Coordinates of C-alpha atoms in Angstrom, one line a residue:
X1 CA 3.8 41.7 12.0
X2 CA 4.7 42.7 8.3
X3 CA 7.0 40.2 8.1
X4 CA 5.2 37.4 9.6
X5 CA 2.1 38.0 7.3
X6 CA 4.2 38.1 4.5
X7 CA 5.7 34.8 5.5
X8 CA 2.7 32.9 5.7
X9 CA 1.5 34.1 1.8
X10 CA 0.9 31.3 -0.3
X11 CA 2.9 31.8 -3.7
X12 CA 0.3 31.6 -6.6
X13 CA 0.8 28.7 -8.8
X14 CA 2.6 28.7 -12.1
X15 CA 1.9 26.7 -15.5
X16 CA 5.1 25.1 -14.8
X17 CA 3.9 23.9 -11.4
X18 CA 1.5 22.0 -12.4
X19 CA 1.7 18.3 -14.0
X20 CA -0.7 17.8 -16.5
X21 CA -0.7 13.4 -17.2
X22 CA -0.4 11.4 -20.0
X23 CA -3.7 8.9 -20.3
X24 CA -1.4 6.5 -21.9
X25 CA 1.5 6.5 -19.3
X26 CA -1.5 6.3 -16.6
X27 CA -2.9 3.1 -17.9
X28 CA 0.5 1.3 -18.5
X29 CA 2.0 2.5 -15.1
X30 CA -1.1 1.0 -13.5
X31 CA -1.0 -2.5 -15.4
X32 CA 2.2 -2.9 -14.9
X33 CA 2.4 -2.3 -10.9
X34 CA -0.8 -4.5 -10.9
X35 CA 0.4 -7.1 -12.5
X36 CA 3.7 -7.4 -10.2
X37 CA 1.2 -7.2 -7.3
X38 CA -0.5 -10.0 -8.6
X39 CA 2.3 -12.2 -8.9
X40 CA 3.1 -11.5 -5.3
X41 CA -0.7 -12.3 -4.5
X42 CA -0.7 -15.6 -6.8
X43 CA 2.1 -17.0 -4.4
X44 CA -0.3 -16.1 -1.2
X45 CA -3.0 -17.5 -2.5
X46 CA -1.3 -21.2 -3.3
X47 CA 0.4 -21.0 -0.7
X48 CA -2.3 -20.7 1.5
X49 CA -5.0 -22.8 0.2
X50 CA -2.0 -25.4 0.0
X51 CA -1.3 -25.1 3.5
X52 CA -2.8 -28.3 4.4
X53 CA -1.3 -30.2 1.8
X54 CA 2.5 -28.5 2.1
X55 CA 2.3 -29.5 5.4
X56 CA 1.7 -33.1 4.5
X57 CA 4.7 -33.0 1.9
X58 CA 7.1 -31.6 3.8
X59 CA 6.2 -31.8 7.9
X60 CA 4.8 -35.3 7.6
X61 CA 6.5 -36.5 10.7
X62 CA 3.9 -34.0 13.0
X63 CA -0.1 -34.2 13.9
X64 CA -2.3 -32.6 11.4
X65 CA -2.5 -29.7 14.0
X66 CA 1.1 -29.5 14.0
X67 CA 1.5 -29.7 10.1
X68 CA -0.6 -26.8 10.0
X69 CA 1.2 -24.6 12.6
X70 CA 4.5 -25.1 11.3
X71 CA 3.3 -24.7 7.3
X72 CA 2.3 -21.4 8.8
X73 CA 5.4 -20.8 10.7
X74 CA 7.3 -20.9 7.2
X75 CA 4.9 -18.9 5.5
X76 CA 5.3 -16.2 8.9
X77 CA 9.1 -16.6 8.4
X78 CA 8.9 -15.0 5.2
X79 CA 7.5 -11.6 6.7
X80 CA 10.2 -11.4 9.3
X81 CA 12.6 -10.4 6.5
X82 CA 10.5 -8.0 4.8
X83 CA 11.9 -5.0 7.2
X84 CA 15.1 -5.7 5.7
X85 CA 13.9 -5.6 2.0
X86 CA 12.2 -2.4 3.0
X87 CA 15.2 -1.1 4.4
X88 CA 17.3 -2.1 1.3
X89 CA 15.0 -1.4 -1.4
X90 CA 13.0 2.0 0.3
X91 CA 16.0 3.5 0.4
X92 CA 17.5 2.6 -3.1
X93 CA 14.0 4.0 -4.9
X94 CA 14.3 7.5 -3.1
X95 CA 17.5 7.6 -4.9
X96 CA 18.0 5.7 -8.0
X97 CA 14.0 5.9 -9.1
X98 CA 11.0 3.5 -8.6
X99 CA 11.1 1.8 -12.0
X100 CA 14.4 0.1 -11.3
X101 CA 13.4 -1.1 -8.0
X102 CA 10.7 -2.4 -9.3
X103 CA 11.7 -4.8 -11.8
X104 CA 14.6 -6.5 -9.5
X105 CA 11.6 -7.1 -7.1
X106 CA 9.6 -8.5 -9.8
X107 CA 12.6 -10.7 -11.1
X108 CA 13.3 -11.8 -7.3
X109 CA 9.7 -12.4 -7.0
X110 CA 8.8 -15.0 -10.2
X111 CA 12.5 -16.9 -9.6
X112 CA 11.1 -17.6 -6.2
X113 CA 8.1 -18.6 -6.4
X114 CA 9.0 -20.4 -9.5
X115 CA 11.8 -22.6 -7.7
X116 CA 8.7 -24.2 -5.1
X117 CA 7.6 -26.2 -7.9
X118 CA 10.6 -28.1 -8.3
X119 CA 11.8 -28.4 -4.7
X120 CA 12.0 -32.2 -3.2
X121 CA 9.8 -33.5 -0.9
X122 CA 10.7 -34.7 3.2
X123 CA 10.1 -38.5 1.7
X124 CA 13.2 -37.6 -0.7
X125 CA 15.8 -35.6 1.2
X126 CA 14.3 -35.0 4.8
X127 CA 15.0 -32.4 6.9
X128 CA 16.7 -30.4 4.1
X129 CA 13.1 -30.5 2.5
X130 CA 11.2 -27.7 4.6
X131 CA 15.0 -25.7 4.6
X132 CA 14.9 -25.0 1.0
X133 CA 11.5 -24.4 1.3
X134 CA 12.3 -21.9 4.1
X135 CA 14.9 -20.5 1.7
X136 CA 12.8 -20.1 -1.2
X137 CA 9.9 -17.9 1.7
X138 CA 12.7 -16.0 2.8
X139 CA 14.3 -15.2 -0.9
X140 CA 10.3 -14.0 -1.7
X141 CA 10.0 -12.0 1.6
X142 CA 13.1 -10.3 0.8
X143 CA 11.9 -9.0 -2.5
X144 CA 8.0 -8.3 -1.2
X145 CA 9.9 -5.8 1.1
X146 CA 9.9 -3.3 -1.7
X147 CA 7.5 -4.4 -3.8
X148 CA 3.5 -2.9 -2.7
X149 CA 5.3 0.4 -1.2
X150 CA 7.4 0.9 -4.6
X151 CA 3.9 0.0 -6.1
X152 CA 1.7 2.1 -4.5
X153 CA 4.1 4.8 -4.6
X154 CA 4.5 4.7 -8.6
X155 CA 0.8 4.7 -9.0
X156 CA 0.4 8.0 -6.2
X157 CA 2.9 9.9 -8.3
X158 CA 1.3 9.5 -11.5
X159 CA -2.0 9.7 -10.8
X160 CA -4.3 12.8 -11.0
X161 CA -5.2 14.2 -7.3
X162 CA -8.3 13.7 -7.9
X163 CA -8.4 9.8 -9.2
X164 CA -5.6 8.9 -7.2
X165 CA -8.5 6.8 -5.1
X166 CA -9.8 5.3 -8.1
X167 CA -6.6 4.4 -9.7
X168 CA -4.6 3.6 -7.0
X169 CA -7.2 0.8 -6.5
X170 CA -6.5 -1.1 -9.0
X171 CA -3.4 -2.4 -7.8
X172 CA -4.9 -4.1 -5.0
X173 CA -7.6 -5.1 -7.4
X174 CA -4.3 -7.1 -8.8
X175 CA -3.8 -8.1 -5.3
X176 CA -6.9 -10.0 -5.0
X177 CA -7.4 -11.0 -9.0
X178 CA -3.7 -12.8 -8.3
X179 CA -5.3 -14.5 -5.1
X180 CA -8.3 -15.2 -6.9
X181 CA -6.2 -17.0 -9.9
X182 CA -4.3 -18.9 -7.2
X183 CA -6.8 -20.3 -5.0
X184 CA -8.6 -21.1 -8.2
X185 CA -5.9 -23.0 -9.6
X186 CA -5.3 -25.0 -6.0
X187 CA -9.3 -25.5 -5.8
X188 CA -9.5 -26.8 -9.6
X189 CA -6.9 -29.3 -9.0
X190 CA -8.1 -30.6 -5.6
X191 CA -11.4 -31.0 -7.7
X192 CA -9.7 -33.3 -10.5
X193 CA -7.0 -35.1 -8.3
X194 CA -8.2 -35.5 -4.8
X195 CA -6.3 -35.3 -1.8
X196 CA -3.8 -37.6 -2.7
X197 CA -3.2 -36.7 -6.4
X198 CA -2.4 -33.0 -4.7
X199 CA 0.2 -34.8 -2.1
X200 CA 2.0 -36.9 -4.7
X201 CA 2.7 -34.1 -7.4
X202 CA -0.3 -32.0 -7.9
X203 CA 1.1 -29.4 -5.3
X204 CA 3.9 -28.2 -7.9
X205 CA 1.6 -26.9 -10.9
X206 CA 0.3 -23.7 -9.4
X207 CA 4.2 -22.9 -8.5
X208 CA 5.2 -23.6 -12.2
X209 CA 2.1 -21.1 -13.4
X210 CA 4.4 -18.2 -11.1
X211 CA 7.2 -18.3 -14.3
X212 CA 5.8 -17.0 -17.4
X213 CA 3.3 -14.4 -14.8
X214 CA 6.9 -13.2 -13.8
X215 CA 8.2 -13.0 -17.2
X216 CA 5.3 -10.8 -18.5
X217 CA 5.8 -8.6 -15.2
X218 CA 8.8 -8.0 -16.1
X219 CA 8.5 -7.3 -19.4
X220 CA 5.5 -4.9 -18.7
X221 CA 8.0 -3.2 -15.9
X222 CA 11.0 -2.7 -18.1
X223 CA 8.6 0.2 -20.6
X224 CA 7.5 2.1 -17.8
X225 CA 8.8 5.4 -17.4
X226 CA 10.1 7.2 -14.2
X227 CA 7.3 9.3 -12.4
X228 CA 7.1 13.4 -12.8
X229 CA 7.2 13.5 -9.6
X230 CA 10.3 11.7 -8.9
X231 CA 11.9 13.4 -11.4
X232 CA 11.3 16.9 -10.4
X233 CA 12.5 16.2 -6.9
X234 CA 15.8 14.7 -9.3
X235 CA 15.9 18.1 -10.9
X236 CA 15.6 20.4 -8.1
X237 CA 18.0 18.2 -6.4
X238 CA 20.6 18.5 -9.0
X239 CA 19.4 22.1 -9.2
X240 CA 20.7 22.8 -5.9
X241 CA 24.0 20.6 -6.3
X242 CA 25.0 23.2 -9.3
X243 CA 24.1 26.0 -6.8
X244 CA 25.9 25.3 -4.0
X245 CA 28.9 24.0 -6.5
X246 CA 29.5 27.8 -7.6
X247 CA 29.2 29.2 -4.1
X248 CA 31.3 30.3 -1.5
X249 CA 31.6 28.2 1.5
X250 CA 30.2 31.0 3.4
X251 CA 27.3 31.2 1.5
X252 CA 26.0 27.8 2.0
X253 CA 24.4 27.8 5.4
X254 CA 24.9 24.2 7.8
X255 CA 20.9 24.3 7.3
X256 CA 21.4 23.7 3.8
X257 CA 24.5 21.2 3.6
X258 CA 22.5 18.8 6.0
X259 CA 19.2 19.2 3.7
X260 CA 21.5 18.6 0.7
X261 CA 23.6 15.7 2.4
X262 CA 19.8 13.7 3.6
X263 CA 19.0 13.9 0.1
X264 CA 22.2 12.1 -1.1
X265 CA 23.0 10.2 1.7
X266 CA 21.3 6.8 2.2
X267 CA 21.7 7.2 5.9
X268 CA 20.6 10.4 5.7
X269 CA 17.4 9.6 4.1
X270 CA 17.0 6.8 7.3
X271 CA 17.7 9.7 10.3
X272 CA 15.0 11.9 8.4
X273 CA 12.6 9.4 8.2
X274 CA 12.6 8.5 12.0
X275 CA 13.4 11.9 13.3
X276 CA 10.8 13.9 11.2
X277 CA 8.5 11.4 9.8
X278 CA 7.3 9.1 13.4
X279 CA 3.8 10.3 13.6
X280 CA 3.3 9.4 10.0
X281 CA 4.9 6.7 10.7
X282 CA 2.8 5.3 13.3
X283 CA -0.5 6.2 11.6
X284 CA 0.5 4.0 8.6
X285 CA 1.6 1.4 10.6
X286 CA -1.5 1.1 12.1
X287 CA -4.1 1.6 9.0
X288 CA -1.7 -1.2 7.5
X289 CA -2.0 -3.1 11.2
X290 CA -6.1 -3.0 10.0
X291 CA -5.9 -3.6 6.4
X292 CA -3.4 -6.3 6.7
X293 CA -4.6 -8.4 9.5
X294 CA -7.8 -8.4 7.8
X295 CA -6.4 -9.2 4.8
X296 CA -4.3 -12.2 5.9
X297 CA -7.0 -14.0 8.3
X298 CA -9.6 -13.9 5.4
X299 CA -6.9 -15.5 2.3
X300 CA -4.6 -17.4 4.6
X301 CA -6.3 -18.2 7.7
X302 CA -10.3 -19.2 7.0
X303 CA -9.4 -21.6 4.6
X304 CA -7.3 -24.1 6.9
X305 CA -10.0 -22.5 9.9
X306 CA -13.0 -23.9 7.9
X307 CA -11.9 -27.8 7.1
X308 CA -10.1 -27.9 10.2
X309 CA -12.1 -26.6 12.9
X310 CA -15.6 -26.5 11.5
X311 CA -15.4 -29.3 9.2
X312 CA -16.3 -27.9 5.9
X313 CA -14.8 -30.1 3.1
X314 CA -11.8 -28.3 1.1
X315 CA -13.3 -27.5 -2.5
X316 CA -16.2 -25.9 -0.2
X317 CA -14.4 -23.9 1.9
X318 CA -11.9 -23.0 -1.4
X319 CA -14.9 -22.3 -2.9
X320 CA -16.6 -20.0 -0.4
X321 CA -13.5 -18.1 0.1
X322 CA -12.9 -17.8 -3.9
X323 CA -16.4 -16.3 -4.0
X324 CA -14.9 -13.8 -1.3
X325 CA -12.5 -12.9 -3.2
X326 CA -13.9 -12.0 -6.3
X327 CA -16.7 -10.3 -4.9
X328 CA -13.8 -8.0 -3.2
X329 CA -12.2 -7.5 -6.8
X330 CA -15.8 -6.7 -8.6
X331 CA -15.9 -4.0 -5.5
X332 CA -13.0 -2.4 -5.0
X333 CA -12.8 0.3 -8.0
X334 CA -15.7 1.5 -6.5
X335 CA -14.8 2.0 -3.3
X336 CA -11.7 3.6 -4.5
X337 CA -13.4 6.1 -6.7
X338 CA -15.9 7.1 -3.4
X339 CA -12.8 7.6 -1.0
X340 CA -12.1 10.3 -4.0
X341 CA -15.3 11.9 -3.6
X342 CA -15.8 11.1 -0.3
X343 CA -12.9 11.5 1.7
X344 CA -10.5 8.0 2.4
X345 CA -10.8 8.8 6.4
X346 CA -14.8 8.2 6.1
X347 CA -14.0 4.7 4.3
X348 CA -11.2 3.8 7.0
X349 CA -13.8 5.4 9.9
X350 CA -16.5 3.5 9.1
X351 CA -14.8 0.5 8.2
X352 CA -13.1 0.6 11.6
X353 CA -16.3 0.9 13.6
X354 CA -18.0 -2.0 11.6
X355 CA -15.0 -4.3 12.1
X356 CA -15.4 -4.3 16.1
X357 CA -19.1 -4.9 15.5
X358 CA -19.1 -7.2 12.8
X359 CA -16.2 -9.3 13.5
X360 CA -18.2 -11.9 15.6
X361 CA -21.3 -12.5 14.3
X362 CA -19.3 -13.3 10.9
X363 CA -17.5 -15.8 13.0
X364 CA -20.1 -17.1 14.9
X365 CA -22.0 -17.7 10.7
X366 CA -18.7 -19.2 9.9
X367 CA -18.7 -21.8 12.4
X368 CA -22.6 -22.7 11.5
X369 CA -21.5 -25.1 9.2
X370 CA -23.2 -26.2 5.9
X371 CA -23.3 -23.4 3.0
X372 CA -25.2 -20.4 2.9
X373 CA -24.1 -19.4 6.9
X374 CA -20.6 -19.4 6.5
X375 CA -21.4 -17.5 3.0
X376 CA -22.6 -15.1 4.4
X377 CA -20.1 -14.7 7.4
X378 CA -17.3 -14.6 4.7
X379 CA -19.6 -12.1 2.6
X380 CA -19.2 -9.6 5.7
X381 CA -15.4 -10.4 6.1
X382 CA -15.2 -9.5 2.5
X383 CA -17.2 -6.2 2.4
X384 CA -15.2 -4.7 5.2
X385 CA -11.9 -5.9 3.7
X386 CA -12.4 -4.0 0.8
X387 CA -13.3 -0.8 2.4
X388 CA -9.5 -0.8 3.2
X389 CA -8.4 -2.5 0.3
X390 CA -10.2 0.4 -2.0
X391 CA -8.6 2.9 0.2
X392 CA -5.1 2.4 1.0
X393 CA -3.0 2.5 -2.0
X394 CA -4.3 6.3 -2.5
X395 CA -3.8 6.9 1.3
X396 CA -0.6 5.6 2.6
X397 CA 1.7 7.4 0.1
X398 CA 0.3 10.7 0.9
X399 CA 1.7 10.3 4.1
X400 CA 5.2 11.1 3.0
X401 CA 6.8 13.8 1.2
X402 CA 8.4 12.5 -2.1
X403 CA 12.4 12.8 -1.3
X404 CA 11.6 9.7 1.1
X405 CA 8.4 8.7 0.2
X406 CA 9.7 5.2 -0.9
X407 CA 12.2 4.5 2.3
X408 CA 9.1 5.7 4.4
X409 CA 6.3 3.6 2.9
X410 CA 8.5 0.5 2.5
X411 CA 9.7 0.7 6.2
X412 CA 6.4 1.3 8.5
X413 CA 4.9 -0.8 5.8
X414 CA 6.6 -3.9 5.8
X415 CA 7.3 -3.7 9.7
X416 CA 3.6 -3.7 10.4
X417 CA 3.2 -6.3 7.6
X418 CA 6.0 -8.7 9.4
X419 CA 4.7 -8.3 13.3
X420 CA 0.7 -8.3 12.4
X421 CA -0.3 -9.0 9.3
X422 CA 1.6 -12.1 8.0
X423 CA 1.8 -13.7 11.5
X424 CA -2.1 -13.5 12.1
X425 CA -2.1 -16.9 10.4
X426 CA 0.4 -18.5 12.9
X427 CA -0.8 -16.3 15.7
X428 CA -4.3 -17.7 15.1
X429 CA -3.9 -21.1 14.4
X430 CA -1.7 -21.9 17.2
X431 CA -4.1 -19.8 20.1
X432 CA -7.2 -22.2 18.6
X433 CA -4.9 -24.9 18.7
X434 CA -4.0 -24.5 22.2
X435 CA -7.3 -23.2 23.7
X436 CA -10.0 -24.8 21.7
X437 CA -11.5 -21.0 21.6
X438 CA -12.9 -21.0 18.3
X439 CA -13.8 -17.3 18.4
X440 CA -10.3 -16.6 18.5
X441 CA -10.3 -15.2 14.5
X442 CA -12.9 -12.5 16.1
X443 CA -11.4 -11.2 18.8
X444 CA -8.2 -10.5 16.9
X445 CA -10.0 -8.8 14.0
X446 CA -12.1 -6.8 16.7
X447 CA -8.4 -5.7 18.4
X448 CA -7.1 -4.6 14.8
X449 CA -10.3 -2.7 14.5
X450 CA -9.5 -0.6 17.3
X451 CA -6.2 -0.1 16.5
X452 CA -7.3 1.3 12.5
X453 CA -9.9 3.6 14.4
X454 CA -7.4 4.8 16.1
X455 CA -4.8 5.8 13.5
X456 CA -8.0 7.0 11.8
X457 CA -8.6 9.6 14.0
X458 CA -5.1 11.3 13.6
X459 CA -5.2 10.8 9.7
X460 CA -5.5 14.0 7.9
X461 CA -7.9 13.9 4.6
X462 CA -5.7 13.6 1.7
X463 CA -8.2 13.2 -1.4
X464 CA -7.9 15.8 -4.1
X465 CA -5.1 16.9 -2.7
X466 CA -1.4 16.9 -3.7
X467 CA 1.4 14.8 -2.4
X468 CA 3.6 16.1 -0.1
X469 CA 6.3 17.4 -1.6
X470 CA 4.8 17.3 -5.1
X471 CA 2.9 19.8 -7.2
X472 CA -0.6 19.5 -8.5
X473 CA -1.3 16.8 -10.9
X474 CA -4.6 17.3 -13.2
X475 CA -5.8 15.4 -16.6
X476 CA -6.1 18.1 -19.7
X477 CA -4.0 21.8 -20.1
X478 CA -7.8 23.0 -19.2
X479 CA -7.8 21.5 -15.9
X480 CA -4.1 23.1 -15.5
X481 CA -5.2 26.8 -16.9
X482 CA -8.1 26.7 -14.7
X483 CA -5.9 25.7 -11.2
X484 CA -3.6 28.4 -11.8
X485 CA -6.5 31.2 -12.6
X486 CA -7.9 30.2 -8.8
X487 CA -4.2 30.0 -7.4
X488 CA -3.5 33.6 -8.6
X489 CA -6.9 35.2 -7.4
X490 CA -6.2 32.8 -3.7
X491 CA -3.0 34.7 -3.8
X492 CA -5.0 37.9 -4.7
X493 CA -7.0 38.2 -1.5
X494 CA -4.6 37.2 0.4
X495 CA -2.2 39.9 -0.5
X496 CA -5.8 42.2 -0.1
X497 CA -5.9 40.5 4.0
X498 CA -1.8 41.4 4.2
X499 CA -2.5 45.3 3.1
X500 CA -5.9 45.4 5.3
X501 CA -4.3 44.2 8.3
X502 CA -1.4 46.1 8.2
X503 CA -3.8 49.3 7.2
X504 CA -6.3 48.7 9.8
X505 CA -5.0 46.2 12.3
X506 CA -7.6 44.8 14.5
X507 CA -10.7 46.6 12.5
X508 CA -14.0 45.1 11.7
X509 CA -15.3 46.0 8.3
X510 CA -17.4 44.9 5.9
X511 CA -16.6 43.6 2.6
X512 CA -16.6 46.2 0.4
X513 CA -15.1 48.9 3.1
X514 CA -11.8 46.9 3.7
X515 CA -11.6 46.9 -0.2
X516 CA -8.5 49.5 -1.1
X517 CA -8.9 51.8 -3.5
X518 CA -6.1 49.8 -6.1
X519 CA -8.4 46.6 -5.7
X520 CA -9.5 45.8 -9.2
X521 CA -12.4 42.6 -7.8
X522 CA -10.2 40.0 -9.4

């Protein structure tokens, strides 16, 4: 019984155990990480509010329906190989470190996006037209597939435990200030040009905008600095290497050459995240199933849904959804600073619950027609967007311990993204298109809510707390001196329940009889 007791002590914590942050690395670590997710969220949002009019430049051969479906298909076909960049890039972050990763996705990303803007039209090359324009989704998809995980991941590991909420926001307050810039770009134009001037050339200029956004990503990625925490799993790695260098082959148990071989073995790092890590795997999968989904059929779906099925002219329904948008960005640090207080499963909870309950009547205001209705139907949409939005950049890295943190994230992520999230679009569009159901958008938000409550219920809370596999993080040396002082007297009574227990196994006593006689109150 000794033994076991003994076992389950908790170590008191150490000055050297605890990461104490720099305000300056903070605020550059989260600019930089939200300005690449912006970039990947400027591309979204043309792309999207272009949908119409790509499909008219490069599907013009098809119905208007059609044009539609198969603009989407492209933009779908982009997700499909985002398991693969998750899989190559995941991977490569757990073991060369996140900054690197980072700027080759941001590179990847701007060259992209860059290259729609000069691509030819069906009317000048045909078929080959909607090919390079598949190429170019595909190229972008690719690099997306490490991009919010290694982003999300950066800002968890350098954030203090208990603002990792509120900072970790801000990089989907990127995502959405990069959609906003976008769709505002797209709607500014349609304004000045018309329908036309946007088919003949007007198309291009929000994909030439994607260069110099790239370049300043990139330049903003290359000062960052690697994360403590990824560094201290670097040293204790090395650490270990340099032990088990000096030993004897019999003193290095298998136990320990497999640990040490999935920490340098790319496939090592793969079997330990779907052997040990499924049930955090799932759960993610599922709060990104919820996040995503809503994400997608709000920017990429209502827009097309709006002029096409209810008949709302395009700068409206730009407009409206614009409006969304920013009202989501003004929001979202706030939301991300409650989940800290809060918890982030009440923000996912509730969020859930209101999704299957709001979904239709925000819908059935949509498809009212005019102004103010379908304001206030997208006002809902956007409210119960940013309850995830606020939350999951805080919550999805704290699902993995931080040797694999990266591989796991990237993987569950980007799978999720590719068979729910960046499909909704397609999915959507082409169920209205062959039913007529125009309540379609609703029932699949009402399914993802489900699914997010779900995974909510097997979430454990994660705010103020450390990330696996890290130490604490705090702000000032006070905050550190005083984490250690409470460690040490945790670690005090519980060495005073190991001595009364073994002393008086089974008793019942009060507190000041099961004191011993050496206990000194501290």
């Amino acid at each position: 019984m000794l033994r076991s007791l003994l076992r389950r002590r908790k170590q008191p914590l150490t000055e050297a155990d605890v990461t104490v942050t720099n305000t300056e690395e903070i605020s550059r670590a989260v600019s930089a990480a939200a300005l690449g997710n912006m970039m990947e969220w400027f591309d979204f949002g043309v792309y999207a509010y272009l949908a119409t009019t790509l499909g008219k430049v490069f599907f013009p051969s098809s119905s208007p329906g059609a044009q539609v479906v198969s603009t989407f298909a492209t933009f779908a076909a982009a997700f499909f190989v985002r398991p693969l960049g998750g899989l190559v890039f995941g991977p490569l972050g757990d073991r060369i470190g996140r900054k690197r990763v980072l700027a080759v996705t941001m590179i990847m990303m701007a060259i992209s996006t860059f290259a729609v803007g000069f691509l030819p039209g069906y009317a000048a090359v045909g078929f080959a037209a909607p090919i390079l324009l598949l190429i170019c989704r595909l190229v972008q998809g690719f690099s997306t597939g490490g991009e919010y995980a290694g982003a999300t991941t950066y800002i968890a590991e350098y954030a203090p435990d208990k603002r990792r909420g509120f900072l970790g926001s801000w990089l989907d307050f990127g995502t959405f200030v990069g959609y906003a810039l976008g769709s505002g770009i797209v709607t500014l134009l349609t304004a000045l040009l018309g329908a036309d001037g946007m088919v003949d050339w007007g198309w291009r200029v929000p994909f030439f905008v994607a260069g110099p956004l790239g370049l300043v990503g990139l330049y903003m990625r290359l000062r960052l600095e690697e994360t403590p925490a990824f560094l201290r799993e670097q040293e204790a790695e090395e650490a270990a290497e340099q032990h088990w260098a000096g030993a004897s082959p019999e003193a290095a148990p298998v136990e320990d050459e497999i640990a040490k071989s999935a920490r340098q073995s790319g496939k090592g790092r793969l079997r330990e995240i779907f052997t040990g890590q499924w049930a955090a795997i799932l759960i993610c999968m599922g709060l990104v199933l919820l996040y995503n989904v809503t994400n997608y059929m709000v920017t990429s779906y209502l827009p097309t849904f709006m002029t096409e099925n209810v008949g709302i002219g395009d700068v409206t329904a730009q407009l409206l959804i614009l409006g969304t948008m920013v009202m989501v960005a003004v929001t979202i640090t706030v939301v991300g600073r409650s989940s800290d207080r809060w918890g982030r499963r009440p923000m996912f909870l509730g969020g859930s619950i209101a999704m299957v309950v709001l979904a239709a009547p925000a819908v059935l205001l949509i498809r009212q027609g005019g102004v103010l209705m379908p304001a206030i139907g997208c006002a809902i949409l956007g409210l119960l967007l940013v309850c995830f939005a606020g939350t999951s950049a805080s919550t999805l890295p704290a699902l993995f311990p931080t040797r694999i943190r990266y591989g796991a994230l990237s993987i569950s992520f980007n799978v999720s993204v590719s068979l729910f999230g960046g499909t909704t679009p397609l999915i959507a569009s082409a169920i209205v298109e062959g039913t007529g159901d125009e309540m379609v958008p609703a029932y699949y938000l009402m399914i993802a809510g489900l699914v997010g409550l779900i995974s909510t219920f097997f979430l454990h809370e994660t705010a103020g707390k450390p990330l696996r596999g890290s130490g604490p993080m705090v702000e000032t040396e006070e905050q550190a001196r005083s984490l250690v002082a409470r460690s040490r007297t945790e670690a005090g009574r519980q060495a005073r329940d190991v001595w009364l227990r073994v002393r008086h196994p089974g008793g019942h006593h009060t507190e000041e009889s099961r004191r011993p006689d050496w206990w000194d109150g501290e």
